[in-house]
Amino acid sequence: MIRKLDDENLMHAFPEVAFSEDYIIATYQAKVKTRDIEKLALAIADEQTTGTWIKVGADSNDKKRKFGAKVVSIYEVPDTAADYMSDEPPIYIIQIAYPITNFGTSIPMLLTTLFGNISASGMIKFIDCAFPKKYIEQFQGPKFGVQGLRDILDVPDRPLLNAMIKPNIGWNPDEGAELFYKATKGGVDIIKDDELMPANESHCPLEERVRKFMAMEKRVFEETGEHSLYAVNITDSIEKIKENAYKAIEYGTNCLMLNTYTAGFGALKMLADDPNINVPILAHVDFAGAYCASTYTGMAAQLLIGKIVRLAGGDFQINGHPWGKFPIANKLFYRSFKFFTQPWWNIKPMMYAASGGTTQLVVKNCIDAVGTDIILAAGGGVHGHPDGSEAGAKSMRQAIDAALQGVNLFEYAKTHKELERMIELLGPDAKKNFDLMN
């Protein structure tokens, strides 16, 4: 058989050539023993576009030219040479370019194309994706983002304070409204439903809780001059999500929450792109660990929770930090924050809500790590105060003030009773309160 160079090069390109020809470039990590990494990379490119394990009659070079992916880079770590003596294979970094025409602006189809079937291989991790400007410009991204949230709340510079209603579930609208009132009067900027609170069930109907919560928002503003947001959970079966959003806004809410990783990225984009939904959207992170907890499979967390959710239109998103009950690595905290906020053409920065055991003891850690454009999301740290939710909120605001003023937390507590009481309850060791494995 005659091998033509042009036919063989249909599935190869340099990264810069791929960009200029309207491709996006996906980067994968593969930890695998193979005698032919080129063959594996070409198989991935084929599997995710026009090919399969055997040549089929309807396939053609014309189809490959228009719809086929191209292998643009293969790296080995380390870059093995004649002196490589280990029996362990290197880790391979593979970059493949996919034609934008294959999936358009559908995020479900984007993810299906870039990582669909090959995600089941058990040997590949999707670690990044580079988009050309002309592709990103087709997306709106967050309507509000960091600055928009600050403008709504009239909080120009300090970290925002979020509290979720606790307990997670089981309270009725009257109980929730009382907690809302106390927490926001104490200084909470954003109240959210717990992700376990259904959108509209008989034990806590959507209309009743939204109307009662927003009545408390108005009352607190009249008493303190500070506004607050209520991120009501509208997560539901797919056909009800937009209906829930419209109803919640009709009932008076000024913020929505979607359990994005179970409802779907397409559902988030649907809400964010809707001109009738002109309130911020909180993208909740629950279930993300099912995608990105592994070192060698799944997706890189910063790609999933940073780029993809930001592209879909989340204004802010709950995520972990290194000092809570589900601690994440410092590097992941920092990298994820950067993926939330670094410049990305027309896409606004998304605000990072540090959550999962955020207490007064770790406020300074979070601010020192990533700055003040952050939300400190504290449930137990507010509602678990021995003197109640209002005192808990005040103690969190006092911890923020101490950090911003550069005053030692324990010294500051000596003249701020709410903070002092909470520190007495927690003790000086932030980690000991979250010993969940023993």
Coordinates of C-alpha atoms in Angstrom, one line a residue:
M1 CA 0.0 0.0 0.0
I2 CA 1.3 3.5 -0.9
R3 CA 1.4 5.8 2.1
K4 CA 0.8 9.4 1.1
L5 CA 2.2 12.1 3.4
D6 CA -0.8 14.3 3.0
D7 CA -3.2 11.5 4.2
E8 CA -1.0 10.8 7.2
N9 CA -0.8 14.5 8.1
L10 CA -4.6 14.8 8.3
M11 CA -4.3 13.9 11.9
H12 CA -1.2 16.0 12.9
A13 CA -0.7 19.7 13.3
F14 CA 1.4 22.1 15.3
P15 CA -0.6 23.9 18.1
E16 CA -0.3 27.3 16.5
V17 CA -1.6 25.9 13.2
A18 CA -4.6 24.3 14.9
F19 CA -5.5 27.6 16.6
S20 CA -5.4 29.5 13.3
E21 CA -7.7 27.0 11.8
D22 CA -10.6 27.2 14.3
Y23 CA -9.7 24.3 16.6
I24 CA -9.6 24.1 20.4
I25 CA -6.8 22.2 22.0
A26 CA -7.4 19.7 24.8
T27 CA -4.6 18.6 27.0
Y28 CA -4.5 15.1 28.6
Q29 CA -2.3 13.3 31.0
A30 CA -1.8 9.5 30.4
K31 CA -0.1 7.2 32.8
V32 CA 0.1 4.0 30.8
K33 CA 2.6 1.4 29.6
T34 CA 2.7 1.5 25.8
R35 CA 5.3 0.8 23.1
D36 CA 3.7 3.3 20.8
I37 CA 2.3 6.5 22.4
E38 CA 1.8 8.0 18.9
K39 CA -0.6 5.2 18.1
L40 CA -2.5 5.8 21.4
A41 CA -2.7 9.6 20.8
L42 CA -4.0 9.0 17.2
A43 CA -6.6 6.5 18.6
I44 CA -7.9 9.1 21.0
A45 CA -8.2 11.7 18.3
D46 CA -10.0 9.2 16.1
E47 CA -12.3 7.9 18.8
Q48 CA -13.5 11.4 19.8
T49 CA -14.2 12.5 16.2
T50 CA -14.8 10.5 13.0
G51 CA -13.1 7.1 13.6
T52 CA -13.6 3.9 15.6
W53 CA -11.5 0.8 16.2
I54 CA -11.9 -0.4 12.6
K55 CA -12.0 1.4 9.3
V56 CA -15.6 1.8 8.2
G57 CA -16.8 2.3 4.6
A58 CA -18.3 5.7 5.0
D59 CA -15.2 7.2 6.5
S60 CA -13.1 9.4 4.1
N61 CA -10.3 11.8 4.0
D62 CA -12.7 14.6 3.3
K63 CA -14.6 13.9 6.5
K64 CA -11.3 13.8 8.4
R65 CA -10.2 17.1 7.0
K66 CA -13.4 18.8 8.2
F67 CA -14.4 16.9 11.3
G68 CA -11.3 15.0 12.4
A69 CA -9.1 15.9 15.4
K70 CA -5.4 16.5 15.1
V71 CA -2.6 15.4 17.4
V72 CA -0.6 18.6 18.1
S73 CA 1.8 17.6 20.8
I74 CA 3.1 14.6 22.8
Y75 CA 5.4 15.2 25.7
E76 CA 7.0 12.7 28.1
V77 CA 7.7 13.5 31.8
P78 CA 10.6 13.0 32.1
D79 CA 11.6 13.5 28.4
T80 CA 13.2 10.1 28.1
A81 CA 16.4 9.5 26.2
A82 CA 19.0 6.7 25.8
D83 CA 20.0 7.0 29.4
Y84 CA 16.5 6.4 30.8
M85 CA 16.9 3.3 33.0
S86 CA 13.6 3.0 35.0
D87 CA 11.1 0.3 34.4
E88 CA 8.4 2.8 35.2
P89 CA 6.9 4.4 32.1
P90 CA 6.9 8.2 31.9
I91 CA 3.8 10.2 32.2
Y92 CA 2.6 11.4 28.8
I93 CA 1.1 14.8 28.1
I94 CA -1.0 14.6 24.9
Q95 CA -2.5 17.6 23.2
I96 CA -5.3 17.1 20.6
A97 CA -7.0 19.8 18.6
Y98 CA -10.7 19.5 17.8
P99 CA -12.7 21.4 15.2
I100 CA -15.1 23.9 16.7
T101 CA -17.6 23.0 14.0
N102 CA -18.1 19.6 15.8
F103 CA -19.9 21.0 18.8
G104 CA -20.6 24.7 18.5
T105 CA -21.4 26.5 21.8
S106 CA -23.1 23.5 23.4
I107 CA -21.2 22.8 26.6
P108 CA -22.6 19.2 26.9
M109 CA -21.4 18.5 23.4
L110 CA -18.1 20.2 24.1
L111 CA -17.4 17.9 27.0
T112 CA -18.7 14.8 25.2
T113 CA -16.3 15.6 22.3
L114 CA -13.3 16.4 24.4
F115 CA -13.6 13.6 27.0
G116 CA -16.7 11.5 26.4
N117 CA -15.8 7.8 25.6
I118 CA -12.1 8.1 26.5
S119 CA -13.0 9.1 30.1
A120 CA -13.9 5.4 30.7
S121 CA -10.4 4.2 29.7
G122 CA -9.1 4.4 33.3
M123 CA -5.8 5.8 32.2
I124 CA -6.4 9.4 30.9
K125 CA -7.0 12.6 32.8
F126 CA -8.3 15.8 31.1
I127 CA -6.2 18.5 32.5
D128 CA -6.8 21.7 30.4
C129 CA -8.4 23.1 27.4
A130 CA -7.2 26.1 25.3
F131 CA -9.9 28.1 23.5
P132 CA -9.3 30.5 20.7
K133 CA -10.7 34.0 21.2
K134 CA -13.3 33.7 18.4
Y135 CA -14.8 30.8 20.2
I136 CA -14.9 32.4 23.7
E137 CA -16.5 35.5 22.2
Q138 CA -19.6 33.5 21.4
F139 CA -20.3 33.0 25.2
Q140 CA -21.7 35.5 27.6
G141 CA -20.2 34.0 30.8
P142 CA -21.2 35.5 34.2
K143 CA -23.8 38.4 34.0
F144 CA -22.5 39.9 37.2
G145 CA -19.3 38.3 38.4
V146 CA -17.0 39.8 41.1
Q147 CA -17.7 43.5 40.4
G148 CA -21.4 42.9 39.8
L149 CA -21.9 41.2 43.1
R150 CA -20.0 44.0 44.9
D151 CA -22.2 46.7 43.1
I152 CA -25.5 45.0 44.1
L153 CA -24.4 44.7 47.8
D154 CA -22.6 48.1 47.8
V155 CA -19.5 46.4 49.3
P156 CA -16.6 47.8 47.3
D157 CA -13.6 46.1 48.8
R158 CA -13.8 43.7 51.8
P159 CA -14.4 40.0 51.5
L160 CA -18.1 39.1 51.3
L161 CA -19.7 36.9 53.9
N162 CA -22.0 34.0 53.0
A163 CA -24.0 31.7 55.4
M164 CA -26.1 28.8 54.4
I165 CA -29.1 28.0 56.5
K166 CA -28.3 25.3 59.0
P167 CA -29.4 22.6 59.7
N168 CA -29.2 21.6 56.0
I169 CA -32.8 20.5 55.8
G170 CA -35.8 20.0 58.1
W171 CA -36.6 23.6 58.9
N172 CA -39.8 25.3 57.8
P173 CA -40.1 28.7 56.1
D174 CA -40.7 30.5 59.4
E175 CA -37.7 29.0 61.1
G176 CA -35.6 29.7 58.1
A177 CA -36.8 33.3 57.9
E178 CA -35.8 33.9 61.6
L179 CA -32.3 32.5 60.9
F180 CA -32.1 34.7 57.8
Y181 CA -33.0 37.8 59.8
K182 CA -30.5 37.1 62.6
A183 CA -27.7 36.2 60.3
T184 CA -28.1 39.2 58.0
K185 CA -28.6 41.6 60.8
G186 CA -25.3 40.4 62.2
G187 CA -23.6 41.1 58.9
V188 CA -24.0 38.3 56.5
D189 CA -24.1 39.5 52.8
I190 CA -25.4 36.3 51.2
I191 CA -27.8 33.7 52.5
K192 CA -28.0 30.5 50.5
D193 CA -30.1 27.3 50.8
D194 CA -28.1 24.3 51.5
E195 CA -27.6 22.2 48.4
L196 CA -29.8 19.5 50.1
M197 CA -32.8 21.7 50.3
P198 CA -35.1 20.8 47.4
A199 CA -36.5 23.6 45.2
N200 CA -40.1 23.1 46.0
E201 CA -41.3 20.4 48.3
S202 CA -44.3 20.4 50.7
H203 CA -42.1 20.7 53.9
C204 CA -40.6 24.0 52.6
P205 CA -42.5 25.4 49.6
L206 CA -40.6 27.7 47.2
E207 CA -43.0 30.6 47.3
E208 CA -43.4 30.6 51.1
R209 CA -39.7 30.6 51.9
V210 CA -38.8 33.1 49.2
R211 CA -41.5 35.6 50.3
K212 CA -40.7 35.3 54.0
F213 CA -36.9 35.5 53.5
M214 CA -37.1 38.6 51.3
A215 CA -39.4 40.3 53.8
M216 CA -36.6 39.8 56.3
E217 CA -34.1 41.2 53.7
K218 CA -36.2 44.4 53.5
R219 CA -36.5 44.6 57.3
V220 CA -32.7 44.2 57.9
F221 CA -31.9 46.8 55.2
E222 CA -34.3 49.3 57.0
E223 CA -32.6 48.5 60.3
T224 CA -28.9 48.4 59.2
G225 CA -28.6 50.0 55.7
E226 CA -27.0 46.7 54.4
H227 CA -28.6 44.7 51.6
S228 CA -28.3 40.9 51.3
L229 CA -28.8 38.3 48.6
Y230 CA -30.9 35.1 49.0
A231 CA -29.5 32.3 46.8
V232 CA -32.6 30.1 46.6
N233 CA -32.0 26.5 45.3
I234 CA -33.9 25.9 42.1
T235 CA -32.3 22.5 41.3
D236 CA -34.9 20.1 40.0
S237 CA -35.7 17.8 37.1
I238 CA -34.5 19.5 34.0
E239 CA -38.0 20.6 32.7
K240 CA -38.7 22.4 36.0
I241 CA -35.5 24.4 36.5
K242 CA -36.3 27.4 34.4
E243 CA -39.9 27.4 35.8
N244 CA -38.5 27.4 39.3
A245 CA -36.2 30.3 38.4
Y246 CA -39.0 32.4 37.0
K247 CA -41.2 31.7 40.0
A248 CA -38.5 32.5 42.5
I249 CA -37.9 35.8 40.8
E250 CA -41.6 36.5 40.7
Y251 CA -41.8 35.8 44.5
G252 CA -39.0 38.4 45.0
T253 CA -35.7 36.5 45.2
N254 CA -32.5 38.4 44.2
C255 CA -30.3 35.4 43.6
L256 CA -30.5 31.8 42.4
M257 CA -28.6 28.7 43.2
L258 CA -28.1 25.6 40.9
N259 CA -26.5 22.3 41.9
T260 CA -24.5 22.6 38.6
Y261 CA -22.8 19.3 38.5
T262 CA -25.9 17.3 38.9
A263 CA -28.3 19.5 37.0
G264 CA -25.8 20.0 34.2
F265 CA -23.6 22.7 32.7
G266 CA -26.2 23.2 29.9
A267 CA -28.8 24.1 32.6
L268 CA -26.5 26.7 34.1
K269 CA -25.9 28.3 30.7
M270 CA -29.6 28.2 30.0
L271 CA -30.2 30.3 33.1
A272 CA -27.3 32.7 32.6
D273 CA -28.1 33.4 29.0
D274 CA -31.8 34.1 29.7
P275 CA -32.4 37.9 29.5
N276 CA -35.4 37.4 31.8
I277 CA -33.2 36.1 34.6
N278 CA -31.3 39.2 35.7
V279 CA -30.1 38.1 39.1
P280 CA -26.7 36.5 40.1
I281 CA -26.4 32.7 40.0
L282 CA -24.5 30.6 42.5
A283 CA -23.1 27.5 41.0
H284 CA -22.9 24.9 43.8
V285 CA -19.9 22.5 43.7
D286 CA -21.5 19.4 45.1
F287 CA -20.8 16.2 43.1
A288 CA -17.7 17.8 41.5
G289 CA -15.5 15.4 43.4
A290 CA -16.9 12.6 41.3
Y291 CA -15.3 14.2 38.3
C292 CA -12.0 15.5 39.7
A293 CA -10.8 13.7 42.8
S294 CA -8.4 11.3 41.1
T295 CA -4.8 11.9 40.2
Y296 CA -4.8 9.8 37.0
T297 CA -8.4 9.9 35.7
G298 CA -11.3 12.4 35.5
M299 CA -10.8 16.1 35.0
A300 CA -8.5 18.6 36.6
A301 CA -10.4 20.6 39.2
Q302 CA -9.4 24.0 38.1
L303 CA -10.5 23.2 34.5
L304 CA -13.9 21.9 35.6
I305 CA -14.8 24.3 38.3
G306 CA -13.0 27.3 36.9
K307 CA -13.1 27.4 33.1
I308 CA -16.2 25.3 32.4
V309 CA -18.5 26.8 35.1
R310 CA -17.3 30.3 34.3
L311 CA -17.9 29.8 30.6
A312 CA -21.4 28.5 31.4
G313 CA -22.2 31.7 33.4
G314 CA -21.8 31.1 37.1
D315 CA -21.4 34.4 39.0
F316 CA -20.0 32.8 42.1
Q317 CA -19.3 29.2 43.1
I318 CA -18.8 27.4 46.4
N319 CA -15.5 25.6 46.6
G320 CA -13.1 24.2 49.3
H321 CA -10.0 25.6 50.9
P322 CA -7.0 24.1 52.7
W323 CA -8.2 24.7 56.3
G324 CA -11.8 23.2 56.5
K325 CA -13.6 19.9 57.0
F326 CA -12.8 18.8 53.4
P327 CA -9.4 20.4 52.9
I328 CA -7.9 20.8 49.5
A329 CA -4.3 21.4 48.6
N330 CA -2.9 24.9 48.8
K331 CA -1.8 24.7 45.1
L332 CA -5.3 23.7 44.1
F333 CA -6.9 26.5 46.1
Y334 CA -4.7 29.1 44.5
R335 CA -4.9 27.7 40.9
S336 CA -8.7 27.3 41.1
F337 CA -9.0 30.9 42.3
K338 CA -6.9 32.1 39.4
F339 CA -9.1 30.1 36.9
F340 CA -12.1 31.9 38.5
T341 CA -10.6 35.4 38.2
Q342 CA -7.8 35.8 35.7
P343 CA -8.5 37.8 32.5
W344 CA -10.3 35.9 29.8
W345 CA -11.3 38.3 27.0
N346 CA -15.0 39.1 27.4
I347 CA -15.7 36.6 30.2
K348 CA -16.1 38.4 33.6
P349 CA -14.3 37.0 36.7
M350 CA -16.3 34.7 38.9
M351 CA -16.2 35.0 42.6
Y352 CA -14.8 32.2 44.7
A353 CA -16.8 31.2 47.8
A354 CA -14.5 29.4 50.2
S355 CA -16.6 26.9 52.1
G356 CA -16.6 23.6 54.0
G357 CA -15.8 24.4 57.6
T358 CA -14.9 28.1 57.2
T359 CA -14.5 29.5 60.7
Q360 CA -13.3 32.7 62.3
L361 CA -9.9 31.0 62.8
V362 CA -9.1 30.6 59.1
V363 CA -10.4 33.9 57.7
K364 CA -6.9 35.4 57.7
N365 CA -5.5 32.3 56.0
C366 CA -8.0 32.7 53.1
I367 CA -7.4 36.4 52.6
D368 CA -3.6 36.0 52.8
A369 CA -3.7 33.3 50.2
V370 CA -5.8 34.9 47.5
G371 CA -6.8 38.5 48.6
T372 CA -10.1 40.2 49.4
D373 CA -12.1 39.4 46.2
I374 CA -13.4 36.3 47.9
I375 CA -16.6 35.1 49.7
L376 CA -16.2 33.5 53.1
A377 CA -18.9 30.9 53.2
A378 CA -19.7 29.9 56.8
G379 CA -22.6 27.8 58.0
G380 CA -21.6 26.4 61.3
G381 CA -19.3 29.3 61.9
V382 CA -22.4 31.6 61.9
H383 CA -25.2 29.4 63.2
G384 CA -23.1 27.4 65.6
H385 CA -22.2 30.4 67.8
P386 CA -23.2 29.8 71.4
D387 CA -25.2 33.1 71.5
G388 CA -27.0 32.4 68.2
S389 CA -26.8 33.3 64.5
E390 CA -26.6 37.1 64.9
A391 CA -23.6 36.8 67.2
G392 CA -22.1 34.3 64.9
A393 CA -22.4 36.6 61.9
K394 CA -20.9 39.5 64.0
S395 CA -18.0 37.3 65.0
M396 CA -17.2 36.4 61.4
R397 CA -17.3 40.1 60.4
Q398 CA -15.0 40.8 63.3
A399 CA -12.6 38.2 62.1
I400 CA -12.6 39.8 58.7
D401 CA -12.0 43.3 60.2
A402 CA -9.1 41.9 62.2
A403 CA -7.5 40.4 59.1
L404 CA -7.9 43.5 57.1
Q405 CA -6.5 45.7 59.9
G406 CA -3.5 43.4 60.4
V407 CA -4.4 42.8 64.0
N408 CA -3.9 39.4 65.7
L409 CA -7.2 37.5 65.8
F410 CA -6.8 36.6 69.5
E411 CA -5.9 40.1 70.5
Y412 CA -8.8 41.5 68.6
A413 CA -11.1 39.1 70.3
K414 CA -10.3 40.6 73.7
T415 CA -12.3 43.7 72.8
H416 CA -15.0 42.0 70.7
K417 CA -17.2 39.7 72.7
E418 CA -18.8 37.8 69.9
L419 CA -15.5 36.8 68.4
E420 CA -14.1 35.9 71.9
R421 CA -17.1 33.6 72.6
M422 CA -16.7 31.7 69.3
I423 CA -12.9 31.3 69.8
E424 CA -13.6 29.9 73.2
L425 CA -15.9 27.3 71.6
L426 CA -13.6 26.4 68.7
G427 CA -10.3 26.4 70.6
P428 CA -7.1 27.7 69.0
D429 CA -6.6 24.7 66.6
A430 CA -8.7 25.1 63.5
K431 CA -8.2 21.5 62.3
K432 CA -9.2 19.7 65.4
N433 CA -12.8 20.7 64.9
F434 CA -13.0 18.7 61.7
D435 CA -11.5 15.3 62.7
L436 CA -14.1 13.5 60.7
M437 CA -12.1 10.2 60.2
N438 CA -11.7 9.2 63.9

